[in-house]
Tab-separated table of C-alpha atoms in Angstrom:
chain	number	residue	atom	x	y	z
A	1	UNK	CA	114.067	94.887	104.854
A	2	UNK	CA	112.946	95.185	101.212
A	3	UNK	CA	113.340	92.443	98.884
A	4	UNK	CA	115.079	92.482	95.300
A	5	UNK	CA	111.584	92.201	93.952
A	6	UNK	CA	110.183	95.363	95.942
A	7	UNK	CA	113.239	97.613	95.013
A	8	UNK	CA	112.767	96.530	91.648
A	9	UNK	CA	108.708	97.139	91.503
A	10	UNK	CA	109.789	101.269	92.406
A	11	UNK	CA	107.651	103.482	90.726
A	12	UNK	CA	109.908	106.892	90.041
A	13	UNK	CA	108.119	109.685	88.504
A	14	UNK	CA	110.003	112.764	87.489
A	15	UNK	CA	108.529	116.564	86.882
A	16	UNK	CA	109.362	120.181	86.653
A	17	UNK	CA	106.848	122.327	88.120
A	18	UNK	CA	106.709	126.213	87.552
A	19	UNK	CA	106.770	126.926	91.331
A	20	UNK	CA	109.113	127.096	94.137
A	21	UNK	CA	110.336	123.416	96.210
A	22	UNK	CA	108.105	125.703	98.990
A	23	UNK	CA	104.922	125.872	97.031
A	24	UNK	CA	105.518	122.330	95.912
A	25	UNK	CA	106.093	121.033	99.713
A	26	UNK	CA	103.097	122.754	100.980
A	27	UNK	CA	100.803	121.151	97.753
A	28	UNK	CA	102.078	118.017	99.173
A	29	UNK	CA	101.439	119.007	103.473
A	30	UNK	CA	99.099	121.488	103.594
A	31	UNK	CA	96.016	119.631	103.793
A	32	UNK	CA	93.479	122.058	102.451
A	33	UNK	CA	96.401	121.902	98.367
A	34	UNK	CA	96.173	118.234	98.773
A	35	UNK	CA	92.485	118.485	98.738
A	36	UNK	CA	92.808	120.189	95.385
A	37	UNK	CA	95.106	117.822	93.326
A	38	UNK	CA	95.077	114.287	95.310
A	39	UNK	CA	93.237	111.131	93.356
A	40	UNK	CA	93.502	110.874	89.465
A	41	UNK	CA	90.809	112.502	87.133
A	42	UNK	CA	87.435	111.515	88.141
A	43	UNK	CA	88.501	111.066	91.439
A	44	UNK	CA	88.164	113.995	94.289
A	45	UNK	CA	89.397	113.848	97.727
A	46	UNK	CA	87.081	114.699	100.252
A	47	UNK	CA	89.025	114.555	103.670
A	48	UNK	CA	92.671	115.400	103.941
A	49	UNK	CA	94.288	114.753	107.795
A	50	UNK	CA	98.203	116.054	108.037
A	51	UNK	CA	100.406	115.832	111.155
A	52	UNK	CA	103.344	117.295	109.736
A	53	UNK	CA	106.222	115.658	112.067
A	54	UNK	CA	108.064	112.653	111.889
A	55	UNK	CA	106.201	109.718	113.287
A	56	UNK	CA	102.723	112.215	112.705
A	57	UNK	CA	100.004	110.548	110.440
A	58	UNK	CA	98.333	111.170	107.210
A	59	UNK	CA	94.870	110.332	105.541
A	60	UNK	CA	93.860	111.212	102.604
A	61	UNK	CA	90.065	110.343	101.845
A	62	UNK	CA	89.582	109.865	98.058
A	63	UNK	CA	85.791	109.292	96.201
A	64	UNK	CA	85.653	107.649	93.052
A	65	UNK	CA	83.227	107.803	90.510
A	66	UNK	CA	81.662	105.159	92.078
A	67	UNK	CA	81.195	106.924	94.533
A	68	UNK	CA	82.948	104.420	96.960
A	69	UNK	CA	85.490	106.237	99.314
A	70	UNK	CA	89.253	105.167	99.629
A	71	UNK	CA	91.385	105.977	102.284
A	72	UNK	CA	95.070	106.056	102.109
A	73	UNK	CA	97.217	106.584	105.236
A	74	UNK	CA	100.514	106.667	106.663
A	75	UNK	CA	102.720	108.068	108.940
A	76	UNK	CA	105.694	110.664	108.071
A	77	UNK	CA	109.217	108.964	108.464
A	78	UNK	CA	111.690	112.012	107.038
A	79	UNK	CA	110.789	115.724	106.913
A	80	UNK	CA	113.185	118.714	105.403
A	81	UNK	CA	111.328	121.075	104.526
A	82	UNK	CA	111.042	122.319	101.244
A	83	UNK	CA	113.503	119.630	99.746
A	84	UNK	CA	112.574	115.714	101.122
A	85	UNK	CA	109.205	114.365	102.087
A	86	UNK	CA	109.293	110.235	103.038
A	87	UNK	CA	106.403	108.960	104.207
A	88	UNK	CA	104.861	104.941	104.614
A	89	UNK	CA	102.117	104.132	102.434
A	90	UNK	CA	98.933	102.064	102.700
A	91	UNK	CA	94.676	101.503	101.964
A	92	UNK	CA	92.722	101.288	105.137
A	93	UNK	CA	90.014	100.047	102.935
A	94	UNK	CA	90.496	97.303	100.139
A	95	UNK	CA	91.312	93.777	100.519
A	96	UNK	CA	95.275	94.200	99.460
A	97	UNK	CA	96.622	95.550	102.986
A	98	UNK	CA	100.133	96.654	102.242
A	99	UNK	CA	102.666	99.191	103.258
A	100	UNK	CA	104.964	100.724	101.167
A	101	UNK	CA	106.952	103.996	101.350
A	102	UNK	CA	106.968	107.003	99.391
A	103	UNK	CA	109.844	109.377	98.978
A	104	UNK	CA	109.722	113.151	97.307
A	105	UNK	CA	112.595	115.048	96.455
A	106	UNK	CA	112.178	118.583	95.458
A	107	UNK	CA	115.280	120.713	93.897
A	108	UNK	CA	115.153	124.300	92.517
A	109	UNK	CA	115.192	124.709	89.037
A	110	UNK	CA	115.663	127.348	86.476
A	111	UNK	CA	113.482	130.197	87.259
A	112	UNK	CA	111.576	129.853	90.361
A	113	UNK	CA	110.912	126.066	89.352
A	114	UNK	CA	111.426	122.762	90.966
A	115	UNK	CA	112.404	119.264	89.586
A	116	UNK	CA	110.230	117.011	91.637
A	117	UNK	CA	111.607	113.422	92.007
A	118	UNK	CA	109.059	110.610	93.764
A	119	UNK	CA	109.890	107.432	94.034
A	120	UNK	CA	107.341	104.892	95.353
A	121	UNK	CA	108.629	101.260	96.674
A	122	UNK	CA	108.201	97.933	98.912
A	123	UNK	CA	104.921	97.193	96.736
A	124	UNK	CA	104.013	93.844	97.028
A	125	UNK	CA	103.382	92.711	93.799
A	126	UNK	CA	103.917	94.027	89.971
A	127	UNK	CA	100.585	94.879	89.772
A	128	UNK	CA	100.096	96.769	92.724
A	129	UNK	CA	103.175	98.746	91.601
A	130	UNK	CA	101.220	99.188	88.025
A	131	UNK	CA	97.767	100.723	89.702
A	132	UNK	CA	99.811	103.022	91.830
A	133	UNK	CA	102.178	104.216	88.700
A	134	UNK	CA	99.063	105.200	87.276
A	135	UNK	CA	97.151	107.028	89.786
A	136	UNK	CA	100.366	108.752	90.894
A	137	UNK	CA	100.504	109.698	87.196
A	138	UNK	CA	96.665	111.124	87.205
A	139	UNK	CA	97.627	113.106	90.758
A	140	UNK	CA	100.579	114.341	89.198
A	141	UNK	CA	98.471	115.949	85.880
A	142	UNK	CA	96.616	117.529	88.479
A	143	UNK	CA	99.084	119.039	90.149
A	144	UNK	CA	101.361	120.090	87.047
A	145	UNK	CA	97.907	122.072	86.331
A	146	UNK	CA	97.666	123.933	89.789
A	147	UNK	CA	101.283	124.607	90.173
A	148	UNK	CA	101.965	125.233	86.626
């Protein structure tokens, strides 16, 4: 059960993309479009794993300019295909293990557009919630540049 402090620490990003709630569900399954936007600038992901069912597993390798790899991972909890996305949240590498839970709502919009919707909660801490606001926010410039 989340605590006051976790529901509180939610991250909620809003967007309108140019493309359909289906092109904007598959940028977030389809392993080969997560490849392309995942990890803020001067990050790339190298390695993106999708079982696309509930209780299936993600991971999503990302390189940084460090070159030192991070892995994120989690399993799928809620799929509707194109309109909600929840998924668990967590590093396999770092020395903060946490899990958290990530949910995307996607809702047509104007012409052929989508108002995205992602709110990101049960961090454990402020500034846990802080780094992920901003590499969400990186991911998501990427993304608003693919899909428009």
């Amino acid at each position: 059960m989340a605590t006051q402090d976790q529901e509180r620490n939610a991250v909620i990003l809003r967007r309108t993309f140019a493309a359909t709630p289906e092109r904007v569900f598959a940028a977030w399954t389809k392993p080969e479009e997560v490849k392309r936007w995942f990890g803020p600038e001067g990050f790339d992901s190298s390695l993106a794993e999708v079982d696309l069912r509930v209780g299936g597993a993600f991971r999503f390798h990302l390189v940084g300019p460090d070159g030192a790899v991070h892995v994120a991972a989690g399993e799928y909890r809620e799929i509707e295909p194109p309109k909600r996305l929840v998924f668990t949240w967590g590093w396999e590498t770092g020395a903060n293990p946490f899990e958290s839970r990530v949910t995307i709502e996607l809702t047509p919009a104007g012409k052929g557009g989508t108002e995205f919707v992602m709110t990101h909660d049960l961090f454990p801490d402020e500034a846990t919630r802080n780094s992920h606001e901003s590499g969400w926010n990186g991911s998501l410039d990427k993304l608003q540049k693919i899909l428009g």
